[in-house]
mmCIF file of C-alpha atoms and ligand atoms in Angstrom:
data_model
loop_
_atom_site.group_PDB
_atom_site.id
_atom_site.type_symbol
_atom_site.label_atom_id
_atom_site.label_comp_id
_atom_site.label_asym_id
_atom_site.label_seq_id
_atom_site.Cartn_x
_atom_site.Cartn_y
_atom_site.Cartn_z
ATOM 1 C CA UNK U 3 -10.508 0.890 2.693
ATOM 2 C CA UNK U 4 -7.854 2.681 0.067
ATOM 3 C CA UNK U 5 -5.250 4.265 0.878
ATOM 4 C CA UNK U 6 -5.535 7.860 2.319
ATOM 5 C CA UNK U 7 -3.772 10.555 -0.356
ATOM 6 C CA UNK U 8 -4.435 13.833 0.097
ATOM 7 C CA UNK U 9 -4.809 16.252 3.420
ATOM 8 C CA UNK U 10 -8.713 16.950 1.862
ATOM 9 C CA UNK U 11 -9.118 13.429 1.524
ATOM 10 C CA UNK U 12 -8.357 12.933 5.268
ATOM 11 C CA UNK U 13 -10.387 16.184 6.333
ATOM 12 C CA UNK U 14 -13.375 14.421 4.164
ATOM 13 C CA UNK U 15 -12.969 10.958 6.035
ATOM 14 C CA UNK U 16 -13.243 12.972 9.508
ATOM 15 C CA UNK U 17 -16.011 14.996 8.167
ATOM 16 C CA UNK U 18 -18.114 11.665 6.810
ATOM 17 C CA UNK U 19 -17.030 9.850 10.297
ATOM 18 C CA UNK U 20 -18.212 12.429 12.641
ATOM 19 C CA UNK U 21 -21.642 13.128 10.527
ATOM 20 C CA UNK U 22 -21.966 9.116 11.177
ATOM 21 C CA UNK U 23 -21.753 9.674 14.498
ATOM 22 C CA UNK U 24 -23.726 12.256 14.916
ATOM 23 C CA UNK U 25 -26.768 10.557 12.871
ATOM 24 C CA UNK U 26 -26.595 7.432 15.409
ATOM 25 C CA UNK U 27 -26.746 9.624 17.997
ATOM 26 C CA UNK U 28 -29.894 10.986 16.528
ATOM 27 C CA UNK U 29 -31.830 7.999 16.094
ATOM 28 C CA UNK U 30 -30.986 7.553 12.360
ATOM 29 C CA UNK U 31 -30.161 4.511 10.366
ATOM 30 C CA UNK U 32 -28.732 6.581 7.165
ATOM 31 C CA UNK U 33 -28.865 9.466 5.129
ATOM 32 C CA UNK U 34 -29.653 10.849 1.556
ATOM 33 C CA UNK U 35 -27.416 13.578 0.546
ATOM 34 C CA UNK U 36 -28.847 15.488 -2.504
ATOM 35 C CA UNK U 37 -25.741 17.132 -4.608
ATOM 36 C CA UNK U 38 -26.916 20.769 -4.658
ATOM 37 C CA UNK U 39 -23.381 22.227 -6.424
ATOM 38 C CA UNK U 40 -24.348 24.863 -9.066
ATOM 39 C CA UNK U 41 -24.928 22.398 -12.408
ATOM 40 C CA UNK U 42 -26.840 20.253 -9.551
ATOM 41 C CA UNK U 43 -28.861 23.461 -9.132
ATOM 42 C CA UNK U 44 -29.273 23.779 -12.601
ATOM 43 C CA UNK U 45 -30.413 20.477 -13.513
ATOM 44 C CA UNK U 46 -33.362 20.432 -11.180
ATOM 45 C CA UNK U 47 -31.945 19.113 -7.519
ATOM 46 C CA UNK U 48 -33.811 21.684 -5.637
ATOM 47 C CA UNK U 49 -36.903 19.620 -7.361
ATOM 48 C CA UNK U 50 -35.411 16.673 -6.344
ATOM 49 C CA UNK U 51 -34.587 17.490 -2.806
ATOM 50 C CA UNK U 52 -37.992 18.995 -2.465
ATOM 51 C CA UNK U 53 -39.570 15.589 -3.456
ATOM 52 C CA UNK U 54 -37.578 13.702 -1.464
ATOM 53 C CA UNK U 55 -38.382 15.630 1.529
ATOM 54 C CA UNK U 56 -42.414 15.723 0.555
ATOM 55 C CA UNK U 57 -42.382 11.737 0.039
ATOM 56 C CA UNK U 58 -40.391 11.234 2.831
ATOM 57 C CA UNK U 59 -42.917 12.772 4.909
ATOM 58 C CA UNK U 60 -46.120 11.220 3.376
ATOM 59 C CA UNK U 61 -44.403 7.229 4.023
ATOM 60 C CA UNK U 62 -43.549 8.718 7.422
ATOM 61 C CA UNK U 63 -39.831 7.778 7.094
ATOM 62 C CA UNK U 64 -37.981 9.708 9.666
ATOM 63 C CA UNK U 65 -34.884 7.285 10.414
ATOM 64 C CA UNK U 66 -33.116 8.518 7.592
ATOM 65 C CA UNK U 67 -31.688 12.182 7.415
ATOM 66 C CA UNK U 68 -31.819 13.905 4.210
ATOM 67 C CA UNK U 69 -28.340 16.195 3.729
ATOM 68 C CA UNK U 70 -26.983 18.360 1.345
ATOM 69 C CA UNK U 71 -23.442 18.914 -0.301
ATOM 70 C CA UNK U 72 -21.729 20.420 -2.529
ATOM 71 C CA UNK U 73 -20.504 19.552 -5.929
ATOM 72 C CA UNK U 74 -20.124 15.609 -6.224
ATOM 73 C CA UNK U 75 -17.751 16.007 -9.704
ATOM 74 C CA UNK U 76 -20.804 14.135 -11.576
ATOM 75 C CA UNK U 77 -22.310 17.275 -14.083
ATOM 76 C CA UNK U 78 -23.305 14.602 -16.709
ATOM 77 C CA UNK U 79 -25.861 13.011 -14.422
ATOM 78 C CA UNK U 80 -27.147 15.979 -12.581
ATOM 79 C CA UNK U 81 -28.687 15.508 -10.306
ATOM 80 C CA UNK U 82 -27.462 12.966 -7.761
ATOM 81 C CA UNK U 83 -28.050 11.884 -4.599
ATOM 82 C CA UNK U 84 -26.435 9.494 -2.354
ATOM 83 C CA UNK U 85 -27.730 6.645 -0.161
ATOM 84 C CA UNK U 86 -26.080 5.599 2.471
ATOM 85 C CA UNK U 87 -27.864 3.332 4.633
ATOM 86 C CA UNK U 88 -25.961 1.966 8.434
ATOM 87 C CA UNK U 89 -23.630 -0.834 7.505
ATOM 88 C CA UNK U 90 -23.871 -0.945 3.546
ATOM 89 C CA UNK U 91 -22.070 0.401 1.013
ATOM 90 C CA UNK U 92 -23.032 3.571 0.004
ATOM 91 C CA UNK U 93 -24.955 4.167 -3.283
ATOM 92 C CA UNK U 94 -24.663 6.848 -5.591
ATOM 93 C CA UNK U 95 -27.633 7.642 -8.078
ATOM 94 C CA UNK U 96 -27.702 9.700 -11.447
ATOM 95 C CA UNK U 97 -30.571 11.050 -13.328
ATOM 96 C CA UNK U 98 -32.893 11.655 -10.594
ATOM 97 C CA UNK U 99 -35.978 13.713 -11.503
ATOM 98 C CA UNK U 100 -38.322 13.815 -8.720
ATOM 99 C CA UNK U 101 -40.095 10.230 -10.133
ATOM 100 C CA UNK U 102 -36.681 8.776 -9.563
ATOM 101 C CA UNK U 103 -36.357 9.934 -6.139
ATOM 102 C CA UNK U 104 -39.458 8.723 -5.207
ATOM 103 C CA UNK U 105 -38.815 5.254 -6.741
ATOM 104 C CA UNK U 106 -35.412 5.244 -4.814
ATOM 105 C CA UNK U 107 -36.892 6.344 -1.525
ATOM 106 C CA UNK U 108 -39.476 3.225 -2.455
ATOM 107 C CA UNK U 109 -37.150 0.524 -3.373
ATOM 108 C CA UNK U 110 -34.099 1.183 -1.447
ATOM 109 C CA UNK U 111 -34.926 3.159 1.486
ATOM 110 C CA UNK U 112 -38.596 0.726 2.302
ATOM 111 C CA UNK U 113 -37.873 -2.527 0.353
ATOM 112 C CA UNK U 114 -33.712 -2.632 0.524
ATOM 113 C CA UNK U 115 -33.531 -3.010 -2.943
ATOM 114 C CA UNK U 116 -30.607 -1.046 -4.962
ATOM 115 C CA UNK U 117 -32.541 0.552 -7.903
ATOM 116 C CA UNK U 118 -29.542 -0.326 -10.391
ATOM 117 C CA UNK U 119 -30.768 1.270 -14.011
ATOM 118 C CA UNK U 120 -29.857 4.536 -12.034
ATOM 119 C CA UNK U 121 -26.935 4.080 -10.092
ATOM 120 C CA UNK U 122 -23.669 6.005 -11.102
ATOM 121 C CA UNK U 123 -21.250 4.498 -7.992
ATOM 122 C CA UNK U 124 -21.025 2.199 -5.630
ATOM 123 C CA UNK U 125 -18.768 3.107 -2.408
ATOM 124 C CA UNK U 126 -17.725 6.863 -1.310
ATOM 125 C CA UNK U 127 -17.577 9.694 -3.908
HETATM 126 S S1 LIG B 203 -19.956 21.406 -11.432
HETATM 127 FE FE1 LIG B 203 -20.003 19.922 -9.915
HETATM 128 S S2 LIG B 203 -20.998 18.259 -10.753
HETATM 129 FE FE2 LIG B 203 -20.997 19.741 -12.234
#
């Protein structure tokens, strides 16, 4: 892990951590957190969160919570989501339309495979 630099950096480390926690508690093996800051908005991430949501349900997937945040700093690849599955790194994707989501939900949530013509970041945002 990198060195700690700011107090918000520190607050967002104890945020993340105790999320983590919470999610084992609940039965979950990871989360999805769909960016919904304004220019997330605007690019279509309510679209995208809805679709992840809807395909979640039909494949019955209901170890993994879907979140959202704020503004992840990423406008030019609005919108973007973030994997982060138990014990991997997490993944951060750009340019997902609602056929993206669903072939991320396919390939890395079911088959563990990082889609990698859409990811933006590996590791924490
Ligand atoms: S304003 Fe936050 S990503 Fe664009």
């Amino acid at each position: 892990m990198s060195k700690v630099k700011s107090l918000e950096e520190l607050m967002k480390i104890k945020e993340q951590a105790l999320q983590n926690i919470k999610m084992r508690e609940a039965g979950k093996r990871g989360k999805i957190v769909v960016a919904m800051g304004t220019c997330g908005i605007a690019a279509g991430a309510k679209d995208t969160l809805k679709a992840i949501v809807e395909y979640m349900n039909e494949m019955k997937i209901d170890d993994i919570a879907v979140v959202q945040s704020g503004c992840m700093g990423l406008c030019e690849v609005e919108p973007t989501i973030e994997v982060a599955l138990e014990g991997q790194e997490p993944v951060v994707y750009g340019n997902v339309t609602p056929e993206n989501a669903k072939r991320i939900i396919q390939s890395h949530i079911l088959e563990g495979k990082v889609v990698s013509d859409l990811v933006v970041k590996r590791g924490e945002v």
